[in-house]
């Protein structure tokens, strides 16, 4: 037989159990990752190498994380605008940056930024891509790389060359190319390779220093032609394209890497999950086949490997600033 006291005791016990359940469920909900769509911020305009890598990655990544993956292009400042956006984002692992090591290695050396080099945590290396100088296929002035070099040396800034923005890997490659060729071109910065290639095909500029990934569709269509590889010999579409060494010039390796970053302070467990998913996504045909068809290579390196690439970019940028080749604010 229930007494008033026993009824009250059962009621209080039940209330306590409900309270415990209520407290437990949100904790579980907060522990699930990802708990909402993933945003991949690309700090360049659509159509360039980094944008292509991000969009290719989003397909297998969506399946792996069980959430939709959204691409957000935030171009400007050689990648500084988009990188700053991610650096200021909530560090919960849902907003990521797809970028080159230059955004954290080069830019802090040359311009004042709303973020620091350690404002983001490297997650994984995604791809590596040969860098080339491309011209219009029907440009009779530059039938060979030798023609281009001759024109570039003929008079200072007589040849106009576009790149993806100040401090971008393309910009550094162009500066190194000038040093190697002992020539000075009229360099034109863009908000990514996509807009530069549009202007090249439209006749506004003479050439573009670009990752082969974004130039491949235009080379295949017959609109553009690769003149020289700024690095070691490459295969595929570039099998018959000479390197600087083959032209008798001092060589350097401008191979561009693209990686994945999160805001500093993201939970370690979330970062580990993202690295695992990124590594698996890079190996999937939806990513690897697309990237290879465009002349790039999937990598799948760790966050530690990506940090080494950032450090190498920073060292190169610091050296070029000291030499006066890169201007710092």
mmCIF file of C-alpha atoms in Angstrom:
data_model
loop_
_atom_site.group_PDB
_atom_site.id
_atom_site.type_symbol
_atom_site.label_atom_id
_atom_site.label_comp_id
_atom_site.label_asym_id
_atom_site.label_seq_id
_atom_site.Cartn_x
_atom_site.Cartn_y
_atom_site.Cartn_z
ATOM 1 C CA UNK A 1 0.000 0.000 0.000
ATOM 2 C CA UNK A 2 1.381 3.364 -1.066
ATOM 3 C CA UNK A 3 1.645 6.058 1.548
ATOM 4 C CA UNK A 4 1.904 9.753 0.870
ATOM 5 C CA UNK A 5 5.642 9.621 1.654
ATOM 6 C CA UNK A 6 6.343 6.650 -0.663
ATOM 7 C CA UNK A 7 4.421 8.297 -3.492
ATOM 8 C CA UNK A 8 6.411 11.465 -3.021
ATOM 9 C CA UNK A 9 9.689 9.449 -2.975
ATOM 10 C CA UNK A 10 8.799 7.666 -6.258
ATOM 11 C CA UNK A 11 7.844 10.988 -7.860
ATOM 12 C CA UNK A 12 11.150 12.570 -6.879
ATOM 13 C CA UNK A 13 13.109 9.540 -8.109
ATOM 14 C CA UNK A 14 11.271 9.670 -11.439
ATOM 15 C CA UNK A 15 11.905 13.386 -11.787
ATOM 16 C CA UNK A 16 15.593 12.842 -11.078
ATOM 17 C CA UNK A 17 15.749 10.118 -13.734
ATOM 18 C CA UNK A 18 14.084 12.360 -16.300
ATOM 19 C CA UNK A 19 16.495 15.167 -15.459
ATOM 20 C CA UNK A 20 19.433 12.818 -15.885
ATOM 21 C CA UNK A 21 18.126 11.693 -19.270
ATOM 22 C CA UNK A 22 17.595 15.272 -20.358
ATOM 23 C CA UNK A 23 21.146 16.156 -19.357
ATOM 24 C CA UNK A 24 22.564 13.045 -21.024
ATOM 25 C CA UNK A 25 20.883 13.467 -24.421
ATOM 26 C CA UNK A 26 22.259 16.928 -25.292
ATOM 27 C CA UNK A 27 25.718 15.780 -24.267
ATOM 28 C CA UNK A 28 25.418 12.901 -26.715
ATOM 29 C CA UNK A 29 24.070 15.215 -29.390
ATOM 30 C CA UNK A 30 26.970 17.595 -28.888
ATOM 31 C CA UNK A 31 29.379 14.667 -29.074
ATOM 32 C CA UNK A 32 28.248 13.566 -32.534
ATOM 33 C CA UNK A 33 30.477 14.871 -35.323
ATOM 34 C CA UNK A 34 29.637 16.192 -37.754
ATOM 35 C CA UNK A 35 26.278 17.350 -36.467
ATOM 36 C CA UNK A 36 25.552 19.661 -39.417
ATOM 37 C CA UNK A 37 26.758 20.281 -43.009
ATOM 38 C CA UNK A 38 30.499 20.701 -43.623
ATOM 39 C CA UNK A 39 31.631 23.898 -45.377
ATOM 40 C CA UNK A 40 34.789 23.844 -47.494
ATOM 41 C CA UNK A 41 35.991 27.421 -47.923
ATOM 42 C CA UNK A 42 38.048 27.972 -51.093
ATOM 43 C CA UNK A 43 40.051 31.238 -50.893
ATOM 44 C CA UNK A 44 40.122 31.625 -54.689
ATOM 45 C CA UNK A 45 37.590 32.171 -57.471
ATOM 46 C CA UNK A 46 35.854 29.177 -59.093
ATOM 47 C CA UNK A 47 37.677 27.380 -61.875
ATOM 48 C CA UNK A 48 41.189 27.259 -60.435
ATOM 49 C CA UNK A 49 43.208 24.320 -59.138
ATOM 50 C CA UNK A 50 42.196 24.684 -55.469
ATOM 51 C CA UNK A 51 38.527 25.046 -56.398
ATOM 52 C CA UNK A 52 38.646 21.919 -58.573
ATOM 53 C CA UNK A 53 40.311 19.926 -55.787
ATOM 54 C CA UNK A 54 37.703 21.080 -53.249
ATOM 55 C CA UNK A 55 34.750 20.258 -55.502
ATOM 56 C CA UNK A 56 36.218 16.854 -56.361
ATOM 57 C CA UNK A 57 36.797 16.151 -52.662
ATOM 58 C CA UNK A 58 33.235 17.101 -51.712
ATOM 59 C CA UNK A 59 31.738 14.121 -53.567
ATOM 60 C CA UNK A 60 33.334 11.238 -51.635
ATOM 61 C CA UNK A 61 33.548 13.303 -48.446
ATOM 62 C CA UNK A 62 29.764 13.728 -48.400
ATOM 63 C CA UNK A 63 29.330 9.955 -48.337
ATOM 64 C CA UNK A 64 31.942 9.439 -45.639
ATOM 65 C CA UNK A 65 30.771 12.078 -43.157
ATOM 66 C CA UNK A 66 27.049 11.496 -43.631
ATOM 67 C CA UNK A 67 26.382 15.211 -44.085
ATOM 68 C CA UNK A 68 26.210 17.504 -47.084
ATOM 69 C CA UNK A 69 29.445 19.292 -48.025
ATOM 70 C CA UNK A 70 29.140 22.887 -49.262
ATOM 71 C CA UNK A 71 31.741 24.816 -51.288
ATOM 72 C CA UNK A 72 32.140 28.492 -50.356
ATOM 73 C CA UNK A 73 34.434 30.575 -52.618
ATOM 74 C CA UNK A 74 35.895 33.573 -50.766
ATOM 75 C CA UNK A 75 38.421 35.056 -53.188
ATOM 76 C CA UNK A 76 40.778 37.980 -52.640
ATOM 77 C CA UNK A 77 44.190 38.955 -51.310
ATOM 78 C CA UNK A 78 45.992 35.932 -52.720
ATOM 79 C CA UNK A 79 43.810 33.720 -50.527
ATOM 80 C CA UNK A 80 43.870 35.953 -47.434
ATOM 81 C CA UNK A 81 40.130 36.713 -47.470
ATOM 82 C CA UNK A 82 38.981 33.095 -47.437
ATOM 83 C CA UNK A 83 41.693 32.005 -45.022
ATOM 84 C CA UNK A 84 40.709 34.779 -42.625
ATOM 85 C CA UNK A 85 37.085 33.652 -42.853
ATOM 86 C CA UNK A 86 38.009 30.170 -41.645
ATOM 87 C CA UNK A 87 40.431 31.461 -38.994
ATOM 88 C CA UNK A 88 37.521 33.414 -37.448
ATOM 89 C CA UNK A 89 35.005 30.571 -37.762
ATOM 90 C CA UNK A 90 33.683 28.557 -34.839
ATOM 91 C CA UNK A 91 36.387 25.939 -34.149
ATOM 92 C CA UNK A 92 33.965 23.026 -34.142
ATOM 93 C CA UNK A 93 35.348 21.254 -37.219
ATOM 94 C CA UNK A 94 32.412 22.114 -39.478
ATOM 95 C CA UNK A 95 34.167 24.944 -41.360
ATOM 96 C CA UNK A 96 37.326 23.932 -43.194
ATOM 97 C CA UNK A 97 39.801 25.601 -45.516
ATOM 98 C CA UNK A 98 40.982 24.015 -48.758
ATOM 99 C CA UNK A 99 44.120 25.914 -49.727
ATOM 100 C CA UNK A 100 47.784 25.783 -50.636
ATOM 101 C CA UNK A 101 50.515 26.014 -47.979
ATOM 102 C CA UNK A 102 51.156 29.561 -49.209
ATOM 103 C CA UNK A 103 48.139 30.996 -47.418
ATOM 104 C CA UNK A 104 49.781 30.154 -44.080
ATOM 105 C CA UNK A 105 53.418 30.123 -45.185
ATOM 106 C CA UNK A 106 53.841 32.980 -47.682
ATOM 107 C CA UNK A 107 51.136 35.544 -46.918
ATOM 108 C CA UNK A 108 52.167 36.137 -43.261
ATOM 109 C CA UNK A 109 55.614 37.065 -44.599
ATOM 110 C CA UNK A 110 54.415 39.763 -46.985
ATOM 111 C CA UNK A 111 51.140 41.383 -45.897
ATOM 112 C CA UNK A 112 49.269 42.327 -42.734
ATOM 113 C CA UNK A 113 46.628 39.696 -42.113
ATOM 114 C CA UNK A 114 43.587 39.243 -39.868
ATOM 115 C CA UNK A 115 45.093 35.903 -38.857
ATOM 116 C CA UNK A 116 48.442 34.372 -37.931
ATOM 117 C CA UNK A 117 50.287 31.413 -39.404
ATOM 118 C CA UNK A 118 49.162 29.270 -36.463
ATOM 119 C CA UNK A 119 45.518 30.389 -36.654
ATOM 120 C CA UNK A 120 44.661 27.157 -38.439
ATOM 121 C CA UNK A 121 45.524 23.526 -37.836
ATOM 122 C CA UNK A 122 46.695 21.388 -40.791
ATOM 123 C CA UNK A 123 44.537 18.296 -41.307
ATOM 124 C CA UNK A 124 45.677 16.509 -44.472
ATOM 125 C CA UNK A 125 47.451 16.889 -47.806
ATOM 126 C CA UNK A 126 45.048 16.328 -50.702
ATOM 127 C CA UNK A 127 46.952 16.695 -53.975
ATOM 128 C CA UNK A 128 50.109 17.799 -55.750
ATOM 129 C CA UNK A 129 50.101 19.437 -59.156
ATOM 130 C CA UNK A 130 52.717 20.427 -61.750
ATOM 131 C CA UNK A 131 52.914 24.149 -62.527
ATOM 132 C CA UNK A 132 53.182 25.316 -66.134
ATOM 133 C CA UNK A 133 53.313 28.429 -68.278
ATOM 134 C CA UNK A 134 50.367 28.399 -70.693
ATOM 135 C CA UNK A 135 49.623 30.598 -73.721
ATOM 136 C CA UNK A 136 46.857 30.734 -76.326
ATOM 137 C CA UNK A 137 47.211 27.858 -78.740
ATOM 138 C CA UNK A 138 46.908 30.175 -81.762
ATOM 139 C CA UNK A 139 49.416 32.759 -80.510
ATOM 140 C CA UNK A 140 51.959 32.738 -83.364
ATOM 141 C CA UNK A 141 54.463 34.716 -81.283
ATOM 142 C CA UNK A 142 55.046 31.824 -78.913
ATOM 143 C CA UNK A 143 55.246 28.638 -80.949
ATOM 144 C CA UNK A 144 57.906 27.323 -78.594
ATOM 145 C CA UNK A 145 59.201 28.004 -75.108
ATOM 146 C CA UNK A 146 62.306 29.490 -76.696
ATOM 147 C CA UNK A 147 60.115 32.070 -78.486
ATOM 148 C CA UNK A 148 58.515 33.019 -75.186
ATOM 149 C CA UNK A 149 61.853 33.337 -73.410
ATOM 150 C CA UNK A 150 63.258 35.460 -76.236
ATOM 151 C CA UNK A 151 60.286 37.835 -76.079
ATOM 152 C CA UNK A 152 60.484 38.061 -72.274
ATOM 153 C CA UNK A 153 64.172 38.946 -72.440
ATOM 154 C CA UNK A 154 63.818 41.414 -75.327
ATOM 155 C CA UNK A 155 62.494 44.248 -73.181
ATOM 156 C CA UNK A 156 61.516 44.596 -69.527
ATOM 157 C CA UNK A 157 57.819 43.823 -68.933
ATOM 158 C CA UNK A 158 57.204 43.274 -72.650
ATOM 159 C CA UNK A 159 55.269 40.085 -71.900
ATOM 160 C CA UNK A 160 52.186 40.153 -69.644
ATOM 161 C CA UNK A 161 51.728 37.127 -67.381
ATOM 162 C CA UNK A 162 48.799 36.477 -65.047
ATOM 163 C CA UNK A 163 48.909 34.629 -61.738
ATOM 164 C CA UNK A 164 46.484 33.652 -58.954
ATOM 165 C CA UNK A 165 47.236 36.571 -56.629
ATOM 166 C CA UNK A 166 49.960 38.081 -54.431
ATOM 167 C CA UNK A 167 51.779 35.446 -52.430
ATOM 168 C CA UNK A 168 50.080 32.536 -54.202
ATOM 169 C CA UNK A 169 52.229 29.581 -55.307
ATOM 170 C CA UNK A 170 51.751 30.794 -58.894
ATOM 171 C CA UNK A 171 53.140 34.194 -57.934
ATOM 172 C CA UNK A 172 56.221 32.665 -56.294
ATOM 173 C CA UNK A 173 56.674 30.390 -59.320
ATOM 174 C CA UNK A 174 56.553 33.409 -61.628
ATOM 175 C CA UNK A 175 59.172 35.239 -59.562
ATOM 176 C CA UNK A 176 61.425 32.188 -59.635
ATOM 177 C CA UNK A 177 60.848 31.873 -63.380
ATOM 178 C CA UNK A 178 61.987 35.474 -63.857
ATOM 179 C CA UNK A 179 65.143 34.736 -61.880
ATOM 180 C CA UNK A 180 65.814 31.575 -63.879
ATOM 181 C CA UNK A 181 65.218 33.228 -67.269
ATOM 182 C CA UNK A 182 66.910 36.500 -66.260
ATOM 183 C CA UNK A 183 63.890 38.386 -67.540
ATOM 184 C CA UNK A 184 61.210 40.643 -66.079
ATOM 185 C CA UNK A 185 57.589 40.250 -67.147
ATOM 186 C CA UNK A 186 54.548 42.414 -66.530
ATOM 187 C CA UNK A 187 52.919 40.378 -63.746
ATOM 188 C CA UNK A 188 49.139 40.719 -63.321
ATOM 189 C CA UNK A 189 47.513 39.385 -60.123
ATOM 190 C CA UNK A 190 44.014 37.849 -60.196
ATOM 191 C CA UNK A 191 41.650 36.396 -57.602
ATOM 192 C CA UNK A 192 42.561 32.891 -58.705
ATOM 193 C CA UNK A 193 43.632 31.064 -61.848
ATOM 194 C CA UNK A 194 40.089 30.873 -63.228
ATOM 195 C CA UNK A 195 39.753 34.613 -63.995
ATOM 196 C CA UNK A 196 43.352 34.740 -65.269
ATOM 197 C CA UNK A 197 42.678 31.951 -67.754
ATOM 198 C CA UNK A 198 39.530 33.723 -68.946
ATOM 199 C CA UNK A 199 41.546 36.870 -69.674
ATOM 200 C CA UNK A 200 44.266 34.845 -71.376
ATOM 201 C CA UNK A 201 41.801 33.208 -73.743
ATOM 202 C CA UNK A 202 40.221 36.618 -74.324
ATOM 203 C CA UNK A 203 43.554 38.105 -75.370
ATOM 204 C CA UNK A 204 43.923 40.537 -72.445
ATOM 205 C CA UNK A 205 47.202 38.953 -71.296
ATOM 206 C CA UNK A 206 49.931 36.904 -72.984
ATOM 207 C CA UNK A 207 50.368 33.962 -70.620
ATOM 208 C CA UNK A 208 49.427 32.501 -67.235
ATOM 209 C CA UNK A 209 51.497 30.630 -64.674
ATOM 210 C CA UNK A 210 49.071 27.944 -63.590
ATOM 211 C CA UNK A 211 48.631 24.529 -62.063
ATOM 212 C CA UNK A 212 47.948 22.057 -64.880
ATOM 213 C CA UNK A 213 44.684 20.989 -63.187
ATOM 214 C CA UNK A 214 42.811 24.154 -64.133
ATOM 215 C CA UNK A 215 44.482 24.519 -67.545
ATOM 216 C CA UNK A 216 43.886 20.937 -68.714
ATOM 217 C CA UNK A 217 40.293 21.411 -69.984
ATOM 218 C CA UNK A 218 41.422 24.369 -72.094
ATOM 219 C CA UNK A 219 44.477 22.503 -73.389
ATOM 220 C CA UNK A 220 42.284 19.551 -74.343
ATOM 221 C CA UNK A 221 39.819 21.861 -76.092
ATOM 222 C CA UNK A 222 42.630 23.370 -78.159
ATOM 223 C CA UNK A 223 42.288 26.849 -76.664
ATOM 224 C CA UNK A 224 45.570 26.837 -74.707
ATOM 225 C CA UNK A 225 49.027 25.320 -75.004
ATOM 226 C CA UNK A 226 51.561 24.502 -72.281
ATOM 227 C CA UNK A 227 55.018 25.915 -73.041
ATOM 228 C CA UNK A 228 57.191 24.875 -70.108
ATOM 229 C CA UNK A 229 56.908 22.860 -66.894
ATOM 230 C CA UNK A 230 58.216 24.679 -63.812
ATOM 231 C CA UNK A 231 59.493 21.576 -62.095
ATOM 232 C CA UNK A 232 60.484 18.003 -62.889
ATOM 233 C CA UNK A 233 59.373 16.202 -66.051
ATOM 234 C CA UNK A 234 55.660 15.402 -65.993
ATOM 235 C CA UNK A 235 53.570 12.857 -67.862
ATOM 236 C CA UNK A 236 50.183 12.879 -69.547
ATOM 237 C CA UNK A 237 49.465 16.092 -71.418
ATOM 238 C CA UNK A 238 52.858 17.415 -70.337
ATOM 239 C CA UNK A 239 54.929 14.463 -71.555
ATOM 240 C CA UNK A 240 56.317 16.468 -74.487
ATOM 241 C CA UNK A 241 56.464 19.836 -72.714
ATOM 242 C CA UNK A 242 60.048 20.854 -71.832
ATOM 243 C CA UNK A 243 61.247 21.643 -68.342
ATOM 244 C CA UNK A 244 63.509 24.555 -67.452
ATOM 245 C CA UNK A 245 66.438 22.174 -67.174
ATOM 246 C CA UNK A 246 65.783 20.899 -70.681
ATOM 247 C CA UNK A 247 65.833 24.497 -71.902
ATOM 248 C CA UNK A 248 69.242 24.971 -70.307
ATOM 249 C CA UNK A 249 67.966 27.233 -67.505
ATOM 250 C CA UNK A 250 68.433 26.950 -63.740
ATOM 251 C CA UNK A 251 65.595 24.759 -62.507
ATOM 252 C CA UNK A 252 63.340 24.878 -59.468
ATOM 253 C CA UNK A 253 60.306 22.881 -58.372
ATOM 254 C CA UNK A 254 57.062 24.879 -58.245
ATOM 255 C CA UNK A 255 54.883 21.802 -57.728
ATOM 256 C CA UNK A 256 51.779 22.982 -55.877
ATOM 257 C CA UNK A 257 50.227 21.091 -52.966
ATOM 258 C CA UNK A 258 46.654 21.552 -51.770
ATOM 259 C CA UNK A 259 45.665 20.735 -48.216
ATOM 260 C CA UNK A 260 42.849 20.798 -45.701
ATOM 261 C CA UNK A 261 42.886 23.035 -42.593
ATOM 262 C CA UNK A 262 40.577 23.741 -39.627
ATOM 263 C CA UNK A 263 40.485 26.700 -37.218
ATOM 264 C CA UNK A 264 42.896 26.356 -34.318
ATOM 265 C CA UNK A 265 41.141 24.963 -31.266
ATOM 266 C CA UNK A 266 38.999 22.419 -33.097
ATOM 267 C CA UNK A 267 38.489 19.282 -30.965
ATOM 268 C CA UNK A 268 41.301 16.775 -31.408
ATOM 269 C CA UNK A 269 38.819 13.963 -31.988
ATOM 270 C CA UNK A 270 37.135 15.930 -34.770
ATOM 271 C CA UNK A 271 40.488 16.737 -36.392
ATOM 272 C CA UNK A 272 41.444 13.048 -36.252
ATOM 273 C CA UNK A 273 38.127 12.073 -37.855
ATOM 274 C CA UNK A 274 38.554 14.691 -40.577
ATOM 275 C CA UNK A 275 42.063 13.467 -41.349
ATOM 276 C CA UNK A 276 40.793 9.894 -41.596
ATOM 277 C CA UNK A 277 37.877 10.881 -43.840
ATOM 278 C CA UNK A 278 40.085 13.074 -46.038
ATOM 279 C CA UNK A 279 42.605 10.243 -46.504
ATOM 280 C CA UNK A 280 39.815 7.855 -47.465
ATOM 281 C CA UNK A 281 38.153 10.425 -49.755
ATOM 282 C CA UNK A 282 41.392 11.094 -51.643
ATOM 283 C CA UNK A 283 41.647 7.368 -52.433
ATOM 284 C CA UNK A 284 38.112 7.182 -53.806
ATOM 285 C CA UNK A 285 37.688 7.109 -57.632
ATOM 286 C CA UNK A 286 35.364 10.133 -57.488
ATOM 287 C CA UNK A 287 38.387 12.145 -56.379
ATOM 288 C CA UNK A 288 41.486 10.308 -57.590
ATOM 289 C CA UNK A 289 40.253 9.635 -61.133
ATOM 290 C CA UNK A 290 39.097 13.213 -61.665
ATOM 291 C CA UNK A 291 42.328 14.661 -60.310
ATOM 292 C CA UNK A 292 44.537 12.335 -62.338
ATOM 293 C CA UNK A 293 42.589 13.053 -65.529
ATOM 294 C CA UNK A 294 43.403 16.730 -65.021
ATOM 295 C CA UNK A 295 47.127 16.094 -64.594
ATOM 296 C CA UNK A 296 47.345 16.185 -60.799
ATOM 297 C CA UNK A 297 48.082 13.451 -58.240
ATOM 298 C CA UNK A 298 46.125 12.519 -55.091
ATOM 299 C CA UNK A 299 48.327 12.503 -51.993
ATOM 300 C CA UNK A 300 46.502 11.877 -48.724
ATOM 301 C CA UNK A 301 49.323 13.023 -46.422
ATOM 302 C CA UNK A 302 48.880 13.752 -42.726
ATOM 303 C CA UNK A 303 48.496 17.077 -40.961
ATOM 304 C CA UNK A 304 52.151 16.842 -39.920
ATOM 305 C CA UNK A 305 53.181 16.461 -43.575
ATOM 306 C CA UNK A 306 51.086 19.502 -44.480
ATOM 307 C CA UNK A 307 52.739 21.534 -41.714
ATOM 308 C CA UNK A 308 56.167 20.733 -43.203
ATOM 309 C CA UNK A 309 54.964 22.101 -46.555
ATOM 310 C CA UNK A 310 53.736 25.276 -44.843
ATOM 311 C CA UNK A 311 57.135 25.686 -43.151
ATOM 312 C CA UNK A 312 58.927 25.233 -46.482
ATOM 313 C CA UNK A 313 56.717 27.883 -48.119
ATOM 314 C CA UNK A 314 57.414 30.287 -45.248
ATOM 315 C CA UNK A 315 61.171 29.770 -45.603
ATOM 316 C CA UNK A 316 61.043 30.401 -49.365
ATOM 317 C CA UNK A 317 58.916 33.522 -48.907
ATOM 318 C CA UNK A 318 61.222 34.887 -46.195
ATOM 319 C CA UNK A 319 64.213 34.341 -48.466
ATOM 320 C CA UNK A 320 62.511 36.134 -51.376
ATOM 321 C CA UNK A 321 61.513 39.043 -49.145
ATOM 322 C CA UNK A 322 65.115 39.344 -47.967
ATOM 323 C CA UNK A 323 66.271 39.342 -51.591
ATOM 324 C CA UNK A 324 63.734 42.023 -52.491
ATOM 325 C CA UNK A 325 61.832 39.718 -54.844
ATOM 326 C CA UNK A 326 58.726 39.780 -52.656
ATOM 327 C CA UNK A 327 57.517 43.027 -51.130
ATOM 328 C CA UNK A 328 56.321 43.025 -47.539
ATOM 329 C CA UNK A 329 54.031 45.581 -45.904
#
